[in-house]
One Martini backbone bead per residue (centre of mass of N, CA, C, O) as a GRO file, in nm:
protein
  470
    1UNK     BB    1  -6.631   5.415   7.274
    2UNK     BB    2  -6.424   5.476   7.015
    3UNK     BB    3  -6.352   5.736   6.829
    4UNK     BB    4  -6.398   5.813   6.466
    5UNK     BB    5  -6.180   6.054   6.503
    6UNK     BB    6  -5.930   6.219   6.460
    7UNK     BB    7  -5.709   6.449   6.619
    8UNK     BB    8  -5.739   6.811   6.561
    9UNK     BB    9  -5.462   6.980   6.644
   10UNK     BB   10  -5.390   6.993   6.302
   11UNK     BB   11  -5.357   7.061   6.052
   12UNK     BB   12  -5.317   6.943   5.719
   13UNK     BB   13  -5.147   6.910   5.501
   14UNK     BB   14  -5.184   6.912   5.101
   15UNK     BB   15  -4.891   6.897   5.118
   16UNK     BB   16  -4.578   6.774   5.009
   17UNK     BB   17  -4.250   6.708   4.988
   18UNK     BB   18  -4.083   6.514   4.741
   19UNK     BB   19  -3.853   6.320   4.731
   20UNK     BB   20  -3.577   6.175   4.580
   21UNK     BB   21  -3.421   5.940   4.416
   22UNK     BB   22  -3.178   5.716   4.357
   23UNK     BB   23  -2.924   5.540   4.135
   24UNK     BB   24  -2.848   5.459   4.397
   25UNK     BB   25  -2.732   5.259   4.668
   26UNK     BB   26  -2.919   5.268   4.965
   27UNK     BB   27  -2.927   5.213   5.376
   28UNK     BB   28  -3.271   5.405   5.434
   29UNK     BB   29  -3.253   5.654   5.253
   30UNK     BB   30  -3.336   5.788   4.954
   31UNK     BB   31  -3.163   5.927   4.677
   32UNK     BB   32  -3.230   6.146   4.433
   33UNK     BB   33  -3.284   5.931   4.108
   34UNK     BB   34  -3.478   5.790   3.937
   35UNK     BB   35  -3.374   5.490   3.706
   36UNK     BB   36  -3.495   5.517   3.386
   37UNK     BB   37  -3.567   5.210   3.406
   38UNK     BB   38  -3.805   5.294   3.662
   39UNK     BB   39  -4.017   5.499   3.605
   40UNK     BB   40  -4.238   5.293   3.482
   41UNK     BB   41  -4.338   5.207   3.804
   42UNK     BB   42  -4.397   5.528   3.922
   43UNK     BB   43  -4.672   5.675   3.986
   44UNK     BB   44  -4.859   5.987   3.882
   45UNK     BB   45  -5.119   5.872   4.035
   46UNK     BB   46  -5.448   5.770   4.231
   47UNK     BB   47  -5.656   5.569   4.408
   48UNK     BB   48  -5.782   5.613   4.726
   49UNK     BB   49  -5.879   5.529   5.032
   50UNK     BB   50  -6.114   5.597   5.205
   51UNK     BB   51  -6.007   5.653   5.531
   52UNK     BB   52  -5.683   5.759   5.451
   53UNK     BB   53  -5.426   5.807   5.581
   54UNK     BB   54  -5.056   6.002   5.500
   55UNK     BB   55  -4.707   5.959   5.574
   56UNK     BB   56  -4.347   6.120   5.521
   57UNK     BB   57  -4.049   6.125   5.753
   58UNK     BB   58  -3.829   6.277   5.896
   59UNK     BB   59  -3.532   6.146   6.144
   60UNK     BB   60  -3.231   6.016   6.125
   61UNK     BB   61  -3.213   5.689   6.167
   62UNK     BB   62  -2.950   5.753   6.005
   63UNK     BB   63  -2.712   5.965   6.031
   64UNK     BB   64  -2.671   5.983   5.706
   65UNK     BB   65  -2.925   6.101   5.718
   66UNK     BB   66  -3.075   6.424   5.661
   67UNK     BB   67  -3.386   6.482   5.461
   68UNK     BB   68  -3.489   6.166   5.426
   69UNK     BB   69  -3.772   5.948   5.480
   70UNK     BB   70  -3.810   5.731   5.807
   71UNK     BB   71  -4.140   5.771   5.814
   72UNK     BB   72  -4.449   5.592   5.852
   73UNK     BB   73  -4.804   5.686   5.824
   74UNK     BB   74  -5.074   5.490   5.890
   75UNK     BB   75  -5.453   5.598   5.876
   76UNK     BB   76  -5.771   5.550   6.051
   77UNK     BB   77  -6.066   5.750   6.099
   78UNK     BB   78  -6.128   5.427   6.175
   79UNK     BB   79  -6.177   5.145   6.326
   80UNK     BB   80  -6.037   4.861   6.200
   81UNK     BB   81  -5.952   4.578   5.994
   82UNK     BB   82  -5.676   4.304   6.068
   83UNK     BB   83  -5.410   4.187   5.899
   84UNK     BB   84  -5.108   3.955   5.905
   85UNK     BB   85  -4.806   3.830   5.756
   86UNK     BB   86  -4.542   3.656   5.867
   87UNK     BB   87  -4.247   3.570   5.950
   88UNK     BB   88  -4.024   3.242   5.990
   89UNK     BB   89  -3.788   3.343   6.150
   90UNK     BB   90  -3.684   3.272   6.469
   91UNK     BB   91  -3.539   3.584   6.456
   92UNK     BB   92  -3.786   3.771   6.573
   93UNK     BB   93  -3.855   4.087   6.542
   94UNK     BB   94  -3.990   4.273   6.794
   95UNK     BB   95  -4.253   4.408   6.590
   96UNK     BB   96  -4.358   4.133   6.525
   97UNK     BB   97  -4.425   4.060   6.815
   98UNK     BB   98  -4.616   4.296   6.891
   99UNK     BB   99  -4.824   4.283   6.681
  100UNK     BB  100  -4.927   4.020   6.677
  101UNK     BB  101  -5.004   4.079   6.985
  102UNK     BB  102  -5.227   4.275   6.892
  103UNK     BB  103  -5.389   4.094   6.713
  104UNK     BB  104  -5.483   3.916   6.952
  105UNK     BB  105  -5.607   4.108   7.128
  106UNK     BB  106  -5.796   4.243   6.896
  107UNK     BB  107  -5.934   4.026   6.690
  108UNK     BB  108  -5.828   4.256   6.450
  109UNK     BB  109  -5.975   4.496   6.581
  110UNK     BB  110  -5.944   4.805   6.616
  111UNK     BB  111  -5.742   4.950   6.417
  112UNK     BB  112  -5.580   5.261   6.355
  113UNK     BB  113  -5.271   5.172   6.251
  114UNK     BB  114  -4.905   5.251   6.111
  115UNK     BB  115  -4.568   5.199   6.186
  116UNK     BB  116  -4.246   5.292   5.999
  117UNK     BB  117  -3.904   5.203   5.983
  118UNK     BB  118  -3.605   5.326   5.822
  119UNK     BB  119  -3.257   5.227   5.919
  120UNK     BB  120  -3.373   4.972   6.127
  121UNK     BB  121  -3.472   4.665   6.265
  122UNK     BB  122  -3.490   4.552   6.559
  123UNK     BB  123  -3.292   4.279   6.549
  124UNK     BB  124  -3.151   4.139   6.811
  125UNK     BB  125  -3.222   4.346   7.081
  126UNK     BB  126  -3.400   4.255   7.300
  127UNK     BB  127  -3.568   4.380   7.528
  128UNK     BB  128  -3.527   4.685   7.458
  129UNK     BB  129  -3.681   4.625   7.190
  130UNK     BB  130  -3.929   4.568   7.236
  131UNK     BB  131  -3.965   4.844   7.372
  132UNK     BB  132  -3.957   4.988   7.191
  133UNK     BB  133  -4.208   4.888   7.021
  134UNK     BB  134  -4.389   4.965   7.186
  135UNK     BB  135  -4.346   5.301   7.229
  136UNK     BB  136  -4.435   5.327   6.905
  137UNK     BB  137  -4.706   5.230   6.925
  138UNK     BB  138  -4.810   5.419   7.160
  139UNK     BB  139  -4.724   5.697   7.021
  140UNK     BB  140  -4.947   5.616   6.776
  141UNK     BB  141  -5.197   5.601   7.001
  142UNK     BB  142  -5.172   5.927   7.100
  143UNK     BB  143  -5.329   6.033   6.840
  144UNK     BB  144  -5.574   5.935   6.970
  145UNK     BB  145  -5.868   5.806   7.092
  146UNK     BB  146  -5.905   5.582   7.345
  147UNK     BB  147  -5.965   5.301   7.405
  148UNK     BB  148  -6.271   5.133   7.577
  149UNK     BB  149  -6.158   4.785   7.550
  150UNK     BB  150  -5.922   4.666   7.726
  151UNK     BB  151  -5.708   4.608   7.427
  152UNK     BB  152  -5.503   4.845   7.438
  153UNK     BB  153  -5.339   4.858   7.154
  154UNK     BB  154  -5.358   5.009   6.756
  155UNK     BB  155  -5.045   4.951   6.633
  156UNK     BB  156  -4.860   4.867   6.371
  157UNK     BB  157  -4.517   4.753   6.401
  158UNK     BB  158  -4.245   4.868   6.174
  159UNK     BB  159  -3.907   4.730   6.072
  160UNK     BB  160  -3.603   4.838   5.884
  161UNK     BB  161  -3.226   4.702   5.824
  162UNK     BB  162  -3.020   4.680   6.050
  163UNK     BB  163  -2.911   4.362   6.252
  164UNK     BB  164  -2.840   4.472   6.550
  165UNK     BB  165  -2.969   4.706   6.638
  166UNK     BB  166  -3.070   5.008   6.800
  167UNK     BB  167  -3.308   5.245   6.796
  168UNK     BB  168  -3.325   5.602   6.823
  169UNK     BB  169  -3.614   5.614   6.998
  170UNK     BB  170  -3.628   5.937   7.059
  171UNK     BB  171  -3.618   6.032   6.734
  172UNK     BB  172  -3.878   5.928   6.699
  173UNK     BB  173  -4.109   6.011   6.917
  174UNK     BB  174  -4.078   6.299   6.819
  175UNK     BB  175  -4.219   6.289   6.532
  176UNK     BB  176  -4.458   6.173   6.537
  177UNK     BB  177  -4.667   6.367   6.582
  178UNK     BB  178  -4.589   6.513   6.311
  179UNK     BB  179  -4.632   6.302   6.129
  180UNK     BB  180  -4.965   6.309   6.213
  181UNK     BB  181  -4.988   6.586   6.104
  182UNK     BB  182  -4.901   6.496   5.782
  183UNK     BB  183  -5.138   6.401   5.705
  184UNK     BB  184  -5.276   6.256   5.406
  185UNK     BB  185  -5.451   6.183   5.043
  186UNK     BB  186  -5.265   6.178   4.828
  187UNK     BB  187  -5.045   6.120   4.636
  188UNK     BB  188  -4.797   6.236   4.756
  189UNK     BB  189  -4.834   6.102   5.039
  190UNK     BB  190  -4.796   5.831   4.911
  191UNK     BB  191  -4.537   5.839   4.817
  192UNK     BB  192  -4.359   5.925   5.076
  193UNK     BB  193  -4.417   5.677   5.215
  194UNK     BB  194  -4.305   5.479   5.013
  195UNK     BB  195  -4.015   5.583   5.061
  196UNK     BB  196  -3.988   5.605   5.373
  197UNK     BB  197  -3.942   5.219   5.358
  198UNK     BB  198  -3.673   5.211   5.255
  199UNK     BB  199  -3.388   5.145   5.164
  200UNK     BB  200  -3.216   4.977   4.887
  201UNK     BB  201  -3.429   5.099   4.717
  202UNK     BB  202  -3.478   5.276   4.421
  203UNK     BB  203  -3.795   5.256   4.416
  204UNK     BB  204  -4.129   5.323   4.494
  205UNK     BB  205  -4.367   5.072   4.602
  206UNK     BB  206  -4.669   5.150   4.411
  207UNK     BB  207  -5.006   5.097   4.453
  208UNK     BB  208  -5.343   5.113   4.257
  209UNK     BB  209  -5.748   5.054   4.281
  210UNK     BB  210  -6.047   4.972   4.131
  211UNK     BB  211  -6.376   4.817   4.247
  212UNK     BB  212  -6.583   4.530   4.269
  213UNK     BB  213  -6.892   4.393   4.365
  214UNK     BB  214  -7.166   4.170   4.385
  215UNK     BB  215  -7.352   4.334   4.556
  216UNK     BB  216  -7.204   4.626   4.482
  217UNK     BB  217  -7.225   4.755   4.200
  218UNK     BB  218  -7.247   5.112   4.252
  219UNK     BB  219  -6.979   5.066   4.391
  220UNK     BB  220  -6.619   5.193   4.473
  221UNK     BB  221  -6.358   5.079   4.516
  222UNK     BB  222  -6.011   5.108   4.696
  223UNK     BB  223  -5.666   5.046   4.701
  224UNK     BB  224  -5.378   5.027   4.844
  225UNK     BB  225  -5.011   5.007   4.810
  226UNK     BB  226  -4.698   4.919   4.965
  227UNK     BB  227  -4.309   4.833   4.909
  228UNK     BB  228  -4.019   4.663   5.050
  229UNK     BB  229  -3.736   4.533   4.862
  230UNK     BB  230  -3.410   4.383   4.733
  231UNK     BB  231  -3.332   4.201   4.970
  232UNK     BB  232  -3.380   3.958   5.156
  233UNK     BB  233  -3.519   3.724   4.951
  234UNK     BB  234  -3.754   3.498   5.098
  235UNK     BB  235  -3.916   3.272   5.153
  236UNK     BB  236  -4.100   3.353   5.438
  237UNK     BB  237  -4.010   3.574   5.291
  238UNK     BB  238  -3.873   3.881   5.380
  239UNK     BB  239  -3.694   4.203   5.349
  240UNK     BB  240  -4.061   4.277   5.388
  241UNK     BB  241  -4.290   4.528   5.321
  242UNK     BB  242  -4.622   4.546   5.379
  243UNK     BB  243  -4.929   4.751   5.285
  244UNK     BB  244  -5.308   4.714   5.314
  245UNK     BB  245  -5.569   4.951   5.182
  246UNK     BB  246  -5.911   4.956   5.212
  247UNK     BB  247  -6.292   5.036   5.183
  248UNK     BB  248  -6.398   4.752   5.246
  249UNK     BB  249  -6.600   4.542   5.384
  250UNK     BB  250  -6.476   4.338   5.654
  251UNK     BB  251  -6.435   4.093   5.818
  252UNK     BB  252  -6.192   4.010   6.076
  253UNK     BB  253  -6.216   3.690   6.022
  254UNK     BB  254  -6.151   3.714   5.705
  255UNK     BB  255  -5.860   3.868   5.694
  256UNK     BB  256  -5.653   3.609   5.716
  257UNK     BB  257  -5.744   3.443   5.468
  258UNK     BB  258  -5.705   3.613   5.232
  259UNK     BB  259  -5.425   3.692   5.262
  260UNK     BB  260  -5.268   3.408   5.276
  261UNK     BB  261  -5.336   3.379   5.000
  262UNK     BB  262  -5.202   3.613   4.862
  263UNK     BB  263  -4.924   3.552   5.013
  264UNK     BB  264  -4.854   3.302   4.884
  265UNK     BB  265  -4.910   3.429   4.534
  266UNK     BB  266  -4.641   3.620   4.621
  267UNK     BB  267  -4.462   3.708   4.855
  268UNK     BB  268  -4.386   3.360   4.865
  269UNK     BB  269  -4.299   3.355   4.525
  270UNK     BB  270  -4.047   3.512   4.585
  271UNK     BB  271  -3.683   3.582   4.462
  272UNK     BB  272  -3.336   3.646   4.508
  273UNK     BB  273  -3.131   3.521   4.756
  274UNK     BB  274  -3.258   3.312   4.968
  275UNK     BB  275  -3.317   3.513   5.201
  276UNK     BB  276  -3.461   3.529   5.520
  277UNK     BB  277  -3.599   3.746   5.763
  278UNK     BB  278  -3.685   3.906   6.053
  279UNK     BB  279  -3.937   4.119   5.961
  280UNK     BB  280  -4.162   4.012   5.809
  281UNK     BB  281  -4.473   4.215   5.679
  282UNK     BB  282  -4.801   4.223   5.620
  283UNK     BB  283  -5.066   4.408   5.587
  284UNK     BB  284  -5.455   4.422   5.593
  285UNK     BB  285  -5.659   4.717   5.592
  286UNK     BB  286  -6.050   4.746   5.642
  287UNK     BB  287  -6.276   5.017   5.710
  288UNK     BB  288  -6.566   5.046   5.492
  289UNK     BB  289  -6.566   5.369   5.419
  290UNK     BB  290  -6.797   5.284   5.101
  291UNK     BB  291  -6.955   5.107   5.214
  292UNK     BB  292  -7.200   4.852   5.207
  293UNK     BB  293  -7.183   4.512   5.198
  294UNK     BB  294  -7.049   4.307   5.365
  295UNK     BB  295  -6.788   4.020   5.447
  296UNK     BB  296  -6.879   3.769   5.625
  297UNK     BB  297  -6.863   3.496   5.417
  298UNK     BB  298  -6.640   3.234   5.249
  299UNK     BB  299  -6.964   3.179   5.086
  300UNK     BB  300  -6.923   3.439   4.901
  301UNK     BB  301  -6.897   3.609   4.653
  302UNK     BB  302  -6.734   3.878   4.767
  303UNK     BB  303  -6.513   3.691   4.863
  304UNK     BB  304  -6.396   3.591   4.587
  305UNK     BB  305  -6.380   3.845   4.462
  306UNK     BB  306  -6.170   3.977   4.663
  307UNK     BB  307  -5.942   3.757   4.652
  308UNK     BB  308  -5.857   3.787   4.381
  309UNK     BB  309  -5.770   4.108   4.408
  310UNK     BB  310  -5.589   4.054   4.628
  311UNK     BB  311  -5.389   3.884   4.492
  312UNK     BB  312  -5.330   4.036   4.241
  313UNK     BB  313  -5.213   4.280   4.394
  314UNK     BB  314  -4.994   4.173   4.507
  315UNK     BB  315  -4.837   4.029   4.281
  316UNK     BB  316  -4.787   4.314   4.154
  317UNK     BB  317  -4.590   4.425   4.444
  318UNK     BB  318  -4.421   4.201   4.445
  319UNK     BB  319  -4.277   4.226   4.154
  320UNK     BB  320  -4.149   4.463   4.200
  321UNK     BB  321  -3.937   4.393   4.409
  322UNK     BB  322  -3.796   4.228   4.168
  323UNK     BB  323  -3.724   4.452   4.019
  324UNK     BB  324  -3.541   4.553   4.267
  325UNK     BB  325  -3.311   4.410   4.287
  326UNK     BB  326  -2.992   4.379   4.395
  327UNK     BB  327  -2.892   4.422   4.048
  328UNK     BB  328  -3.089   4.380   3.859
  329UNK     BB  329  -3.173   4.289   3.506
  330UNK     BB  330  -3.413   4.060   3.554
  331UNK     BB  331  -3.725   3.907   3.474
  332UNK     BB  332  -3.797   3.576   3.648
  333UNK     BB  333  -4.064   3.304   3.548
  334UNK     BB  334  -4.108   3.061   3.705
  335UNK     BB  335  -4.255   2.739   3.554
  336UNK     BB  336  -4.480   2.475   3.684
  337UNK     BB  337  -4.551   2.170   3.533
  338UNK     BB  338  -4.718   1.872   3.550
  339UNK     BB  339  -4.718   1.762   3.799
  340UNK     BB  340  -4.857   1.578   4.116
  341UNK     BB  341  -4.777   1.855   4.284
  342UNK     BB  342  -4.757   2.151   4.453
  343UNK     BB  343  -4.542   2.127   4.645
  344UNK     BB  344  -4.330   2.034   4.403
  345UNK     BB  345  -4.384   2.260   4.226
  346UNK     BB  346  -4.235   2.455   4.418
  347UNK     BB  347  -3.985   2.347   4.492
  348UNK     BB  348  -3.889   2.364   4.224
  349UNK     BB  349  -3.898   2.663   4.173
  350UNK     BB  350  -3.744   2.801   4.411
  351UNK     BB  351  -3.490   2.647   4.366
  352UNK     BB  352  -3.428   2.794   4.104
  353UNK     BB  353  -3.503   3.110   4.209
  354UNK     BB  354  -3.199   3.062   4.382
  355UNK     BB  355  -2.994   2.970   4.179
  356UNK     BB  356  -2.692   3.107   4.137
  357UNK     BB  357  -2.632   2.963   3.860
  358UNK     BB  358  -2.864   3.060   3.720
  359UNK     BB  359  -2.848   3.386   3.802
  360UNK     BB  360  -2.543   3.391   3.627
  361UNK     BB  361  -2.648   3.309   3.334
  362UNK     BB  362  -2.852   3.531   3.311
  363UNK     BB  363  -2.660   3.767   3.345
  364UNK     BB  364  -2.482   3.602   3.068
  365UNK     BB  365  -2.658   3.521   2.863
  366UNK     BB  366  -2.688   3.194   2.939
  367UNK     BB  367  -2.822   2.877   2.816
  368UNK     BB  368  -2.790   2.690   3.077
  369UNK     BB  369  -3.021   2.455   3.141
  370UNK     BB  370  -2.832   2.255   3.363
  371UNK     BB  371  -2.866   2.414   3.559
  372UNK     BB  372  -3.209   2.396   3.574
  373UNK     BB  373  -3.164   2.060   3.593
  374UNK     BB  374  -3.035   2.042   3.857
  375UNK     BB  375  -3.224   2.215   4.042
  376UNK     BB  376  -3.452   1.994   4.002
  377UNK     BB  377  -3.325   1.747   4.094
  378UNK     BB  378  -3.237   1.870   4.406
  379UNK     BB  379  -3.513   1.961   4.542
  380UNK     BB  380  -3.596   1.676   4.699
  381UNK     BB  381  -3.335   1.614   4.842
  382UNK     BB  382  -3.183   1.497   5.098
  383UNK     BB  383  -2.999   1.513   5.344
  384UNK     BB  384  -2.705   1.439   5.487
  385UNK     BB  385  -2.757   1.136   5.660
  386UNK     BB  386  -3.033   1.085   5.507
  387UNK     BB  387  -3.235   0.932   5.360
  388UNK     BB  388  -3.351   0.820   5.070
  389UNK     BB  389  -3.571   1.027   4.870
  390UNK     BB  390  -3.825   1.032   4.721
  391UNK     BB  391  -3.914   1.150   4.371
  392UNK     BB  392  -4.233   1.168   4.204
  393UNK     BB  393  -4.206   1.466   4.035
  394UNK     BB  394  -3.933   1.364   3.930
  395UNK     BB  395  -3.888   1.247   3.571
  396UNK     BB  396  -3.650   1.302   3.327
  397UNK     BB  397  -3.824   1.123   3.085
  398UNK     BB  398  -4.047   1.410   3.136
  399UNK     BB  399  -3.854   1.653   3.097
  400UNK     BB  400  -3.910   1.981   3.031
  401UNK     BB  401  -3.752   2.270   2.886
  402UNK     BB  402  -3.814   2.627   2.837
  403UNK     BB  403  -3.799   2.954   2.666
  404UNK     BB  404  -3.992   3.228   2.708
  405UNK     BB  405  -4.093   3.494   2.530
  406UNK     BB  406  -4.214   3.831   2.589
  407UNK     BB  407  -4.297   3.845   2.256
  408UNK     BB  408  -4.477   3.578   2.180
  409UNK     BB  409  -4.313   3.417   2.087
  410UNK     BB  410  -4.151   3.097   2.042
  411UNK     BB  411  -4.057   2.914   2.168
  412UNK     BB  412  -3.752   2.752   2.336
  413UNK     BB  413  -3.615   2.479   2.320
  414UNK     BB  414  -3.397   2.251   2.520
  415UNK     BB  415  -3.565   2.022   2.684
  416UNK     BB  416  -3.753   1.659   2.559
  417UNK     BB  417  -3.812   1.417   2.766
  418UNK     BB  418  -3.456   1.422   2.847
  419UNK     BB  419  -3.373   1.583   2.556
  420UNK     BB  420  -3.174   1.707   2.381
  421UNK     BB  421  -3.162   2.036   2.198
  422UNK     BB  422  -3.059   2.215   1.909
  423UNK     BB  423  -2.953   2.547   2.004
  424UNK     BB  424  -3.007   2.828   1.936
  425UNK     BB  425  -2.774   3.089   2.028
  426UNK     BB  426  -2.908   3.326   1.922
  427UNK     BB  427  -3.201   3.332   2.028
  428UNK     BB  428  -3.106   3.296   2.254
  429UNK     BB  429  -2.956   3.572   2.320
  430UNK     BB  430  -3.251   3.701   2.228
  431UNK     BB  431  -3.402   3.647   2.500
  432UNK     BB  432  -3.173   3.751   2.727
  433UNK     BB  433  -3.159   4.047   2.649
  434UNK     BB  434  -3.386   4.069   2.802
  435UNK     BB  435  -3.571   4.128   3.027
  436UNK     BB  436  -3.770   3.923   3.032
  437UNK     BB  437  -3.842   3.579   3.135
  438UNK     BB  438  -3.964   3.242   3.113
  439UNK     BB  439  -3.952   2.951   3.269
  440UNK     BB  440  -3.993   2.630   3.163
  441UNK     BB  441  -4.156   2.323   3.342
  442UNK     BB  442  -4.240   1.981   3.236
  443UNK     BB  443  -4.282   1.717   3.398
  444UNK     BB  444  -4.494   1.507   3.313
  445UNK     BB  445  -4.696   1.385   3.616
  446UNK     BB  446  -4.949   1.631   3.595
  447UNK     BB  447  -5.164   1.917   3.702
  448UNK     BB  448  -4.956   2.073   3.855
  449UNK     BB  449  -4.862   2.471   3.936
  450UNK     BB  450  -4.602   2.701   3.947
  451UNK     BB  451  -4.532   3.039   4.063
  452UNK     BB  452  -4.245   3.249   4.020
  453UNK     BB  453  -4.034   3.507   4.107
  454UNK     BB  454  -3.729   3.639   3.985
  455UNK     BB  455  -3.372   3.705   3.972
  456UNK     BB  456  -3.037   3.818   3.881
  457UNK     BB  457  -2.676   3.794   3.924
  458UNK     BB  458  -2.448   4.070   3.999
  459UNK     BB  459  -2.189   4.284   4.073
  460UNK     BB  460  -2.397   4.443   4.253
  461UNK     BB  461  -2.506   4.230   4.483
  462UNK     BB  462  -2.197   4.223   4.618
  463UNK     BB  463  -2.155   4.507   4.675
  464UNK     BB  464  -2.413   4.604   4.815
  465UNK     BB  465  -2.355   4.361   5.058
  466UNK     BB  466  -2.050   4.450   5.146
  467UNK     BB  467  -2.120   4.761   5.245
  468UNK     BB  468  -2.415   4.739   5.427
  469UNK     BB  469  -2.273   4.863   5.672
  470UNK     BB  470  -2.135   5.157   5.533
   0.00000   0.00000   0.00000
């Protein structure tokens, strides 16, 4: 069996100095200061899963890189169980098919790490790309006791940013060792690494939190994550990385199925610009760590108490995502309710929640709700060409808009029934200028609901979008 043990060749120093990041968008990796509008994500402190380190190594993975982290490593102290769910993009990227099939090959479980660089996507690289990323995980693999299971290699390897360069992936081997050795688990190493995954994003998204279970209600777990994106932001999934460890003991055979359902209900239902990457992938890693019973059954109170916490948790992550919109300066819920169907409810919230007129109207603090009503419209017609599809999930005559505002006062109706409404302008006006609001469409002919999360788009979107390999 595989030494429970990581290999002790350097001690690990007990802090990192932390780069901080800029007030403007940078493609590798951030510099300067977190915006003060941002500062109140970047968590100060946090509770951490028992046998979890980590690293966030400079390596300058783009050359305009000088001295901040684009190399992420997360380890566990003992082989873990492990699950991912990817993007479904067609032109899946190198480590994306790497890791696949490393999971696949050790059916979820014996997984010792996580490796990451940031400033180069290593997509749409041909063979040679398949080849770094293999021995990007090779040689995360060789920091480890090697495994006696005769499965190969145990490090899931992600990688983001400009598609179709090559990795410079000597610059990167080299350093692995190190980052290795920079291994801790303070808080400060857990926010250097959520740095070190950035690309456009303007601050670190890290979260942490403790819970417990219901078999063993005296035992605290504790979860944390860290995610990037900023753009390239949409289902299924989009150039979105994150990764996701617990302490608490879970069975290998159920973390693929509680992943899937909490990456539907979070990093599934956000949107930025419509544009899904060729990159995607959430990770979830649990040691067991902290002891207790097992999640063996999803069956099992257990199964369900975990489930919610994950899925929870992940959107609360995923959120952040959104909030870092590149240019946005709206967080917006887009919520459809009284469907026929769930399918029916998402794809309505979706379309709304890329739809360029609607999110440059927010933008504009313009209560265009034609916009809304528009897009909720077109959201189930057929492509030209192909016969015209039935939408029973949406009557006209019973779909109502309104605008929910943040600090709970009462909605603003737009339109109720198929009705317009006599709206308010000052008040439109006064809760589009919140950061914060919730967009709701009662279709009023069932009871399924989707939730999406959103933002607008600004002259900052197109700057730094057209800028975007400069």
């Amino acid at each position: 069996m595989a030494s429970t043990a990581l290999k002790k060749r350097v001690p690990w120093p007990k802090s990192q100095k932390t780069p901080s990041l800029a007030n403007v968008r940078h493609y590798s990796a951030p510099v300067g200061t977190v915006p003060a509008a941002k500062q109140k994500y970047v968590p100060t402190e946090g509770t951490y899963p028992k046998g979890f380190l980590v690293s966030g190594t400079h390596v300058g993975v783009k050359p305009t890189n000088q001295h901040n982290p684009d190399l992420a490593f997360l380890a566990s102290t003992a082989p873990c169980a492990a699950a991912a769910v990817f993007t479904k993009n067609k032109f899946q990227a190198a480590p994306v098919t790497v890791s696949r099939n490393m999971l696949k090959r050790r059916s979820n479980e014996g997984i010792r790490a996580v490796i990451i660089n940031s400033g180069c996507a290593n997509a749409v690289t041909g063979k040679g790309g398949m080849e770094d990323a293999e021995k990007m995980g090779a040689a995360a693999d060789q920091c480890f006791d090697q495994p006696t299971d005769g499965k190969g290699g145990s490090t899931i390897v992600m990688s983001t940013g400009v598609i179709g360069q090559r990795l410079p992936i000597q610059k990167i081997l080299l350093k692995i060792p190190g980052a290795y050795d920079a291994l801790g688990s303070s808080h400060e190493h857990w926010l250097t690494t959520a740095r070190a995954i950035c690309t456009t994003d303007t601050f670190p998204k890290l979260i942490s939190r403790t819970y417990s279970l219901p078999s063993s209600p005296g035992i605290q777990y504790s979860m944390a994550g860290m995610a990037k994106g900023a753009g390239m932001i949409h289902p299924n999934m989009a150039t979105l990385l994150s990764m996701i460890a617990t302490d608490a003991p879970i069975s290998s055979d159920l973390l693929p199925s509680l992943l899937t359902h909490a990456v539907d209900r979070s990093f599934n239902s956000i949107s930025i610009d419509g544009d899904t990457s060729t990159n995607d992938t959430v990770a979830l890693l649990a040691n067991g760590a902290a002891g207790g019973k097992a999640i063996t059954s999803s069956a099992s109170k257990d199964y369900a108490a975990f489930q919610e916490v994950i899925t929870t948790f992940a959107t609360d992550l995923a959120k952040l995502v959104v909030r870092d919109g590149e240019g946005a300066t709206k967080f917006v819920t887009i919520r459809v309710t009284e469907s026929a169907s769930l399918e029916g409810a998402r794809k309505i919230a979706s379309t709304i929640a890329k739809s360029p007129l609607v999110k440059t109207a927010l933008y504009g603090k313009d209560a265009n709700w034609g916009r809304i009503l528009c897009a909720t419209g077109y959201s189930q017609i057929s492509e030209p060409g192909m016969p015209e599809s039935e939408v029973g999930e949406i009557v006209p005559e019973t779909t109502s808009v309104s605008f929910i505002p943040s600090d709970g006062s009462p909605e603003l109706k737009l339109l109720v029934n198929g009705e317009p409404e006599s709206v308010d302008e000052v008040r439109a006006a006064e809760i589009l200028a919140v950061e914060d609001l919730e967009i709701l469409v009662r279709l009023g002919g069932g009871k399924e609901e989707a939730v999406y999360y959103t933002c607008d788009f600004s002259h900052e979107y197109v700057t730094i979008n057209g800028d975007y390999r400069t």
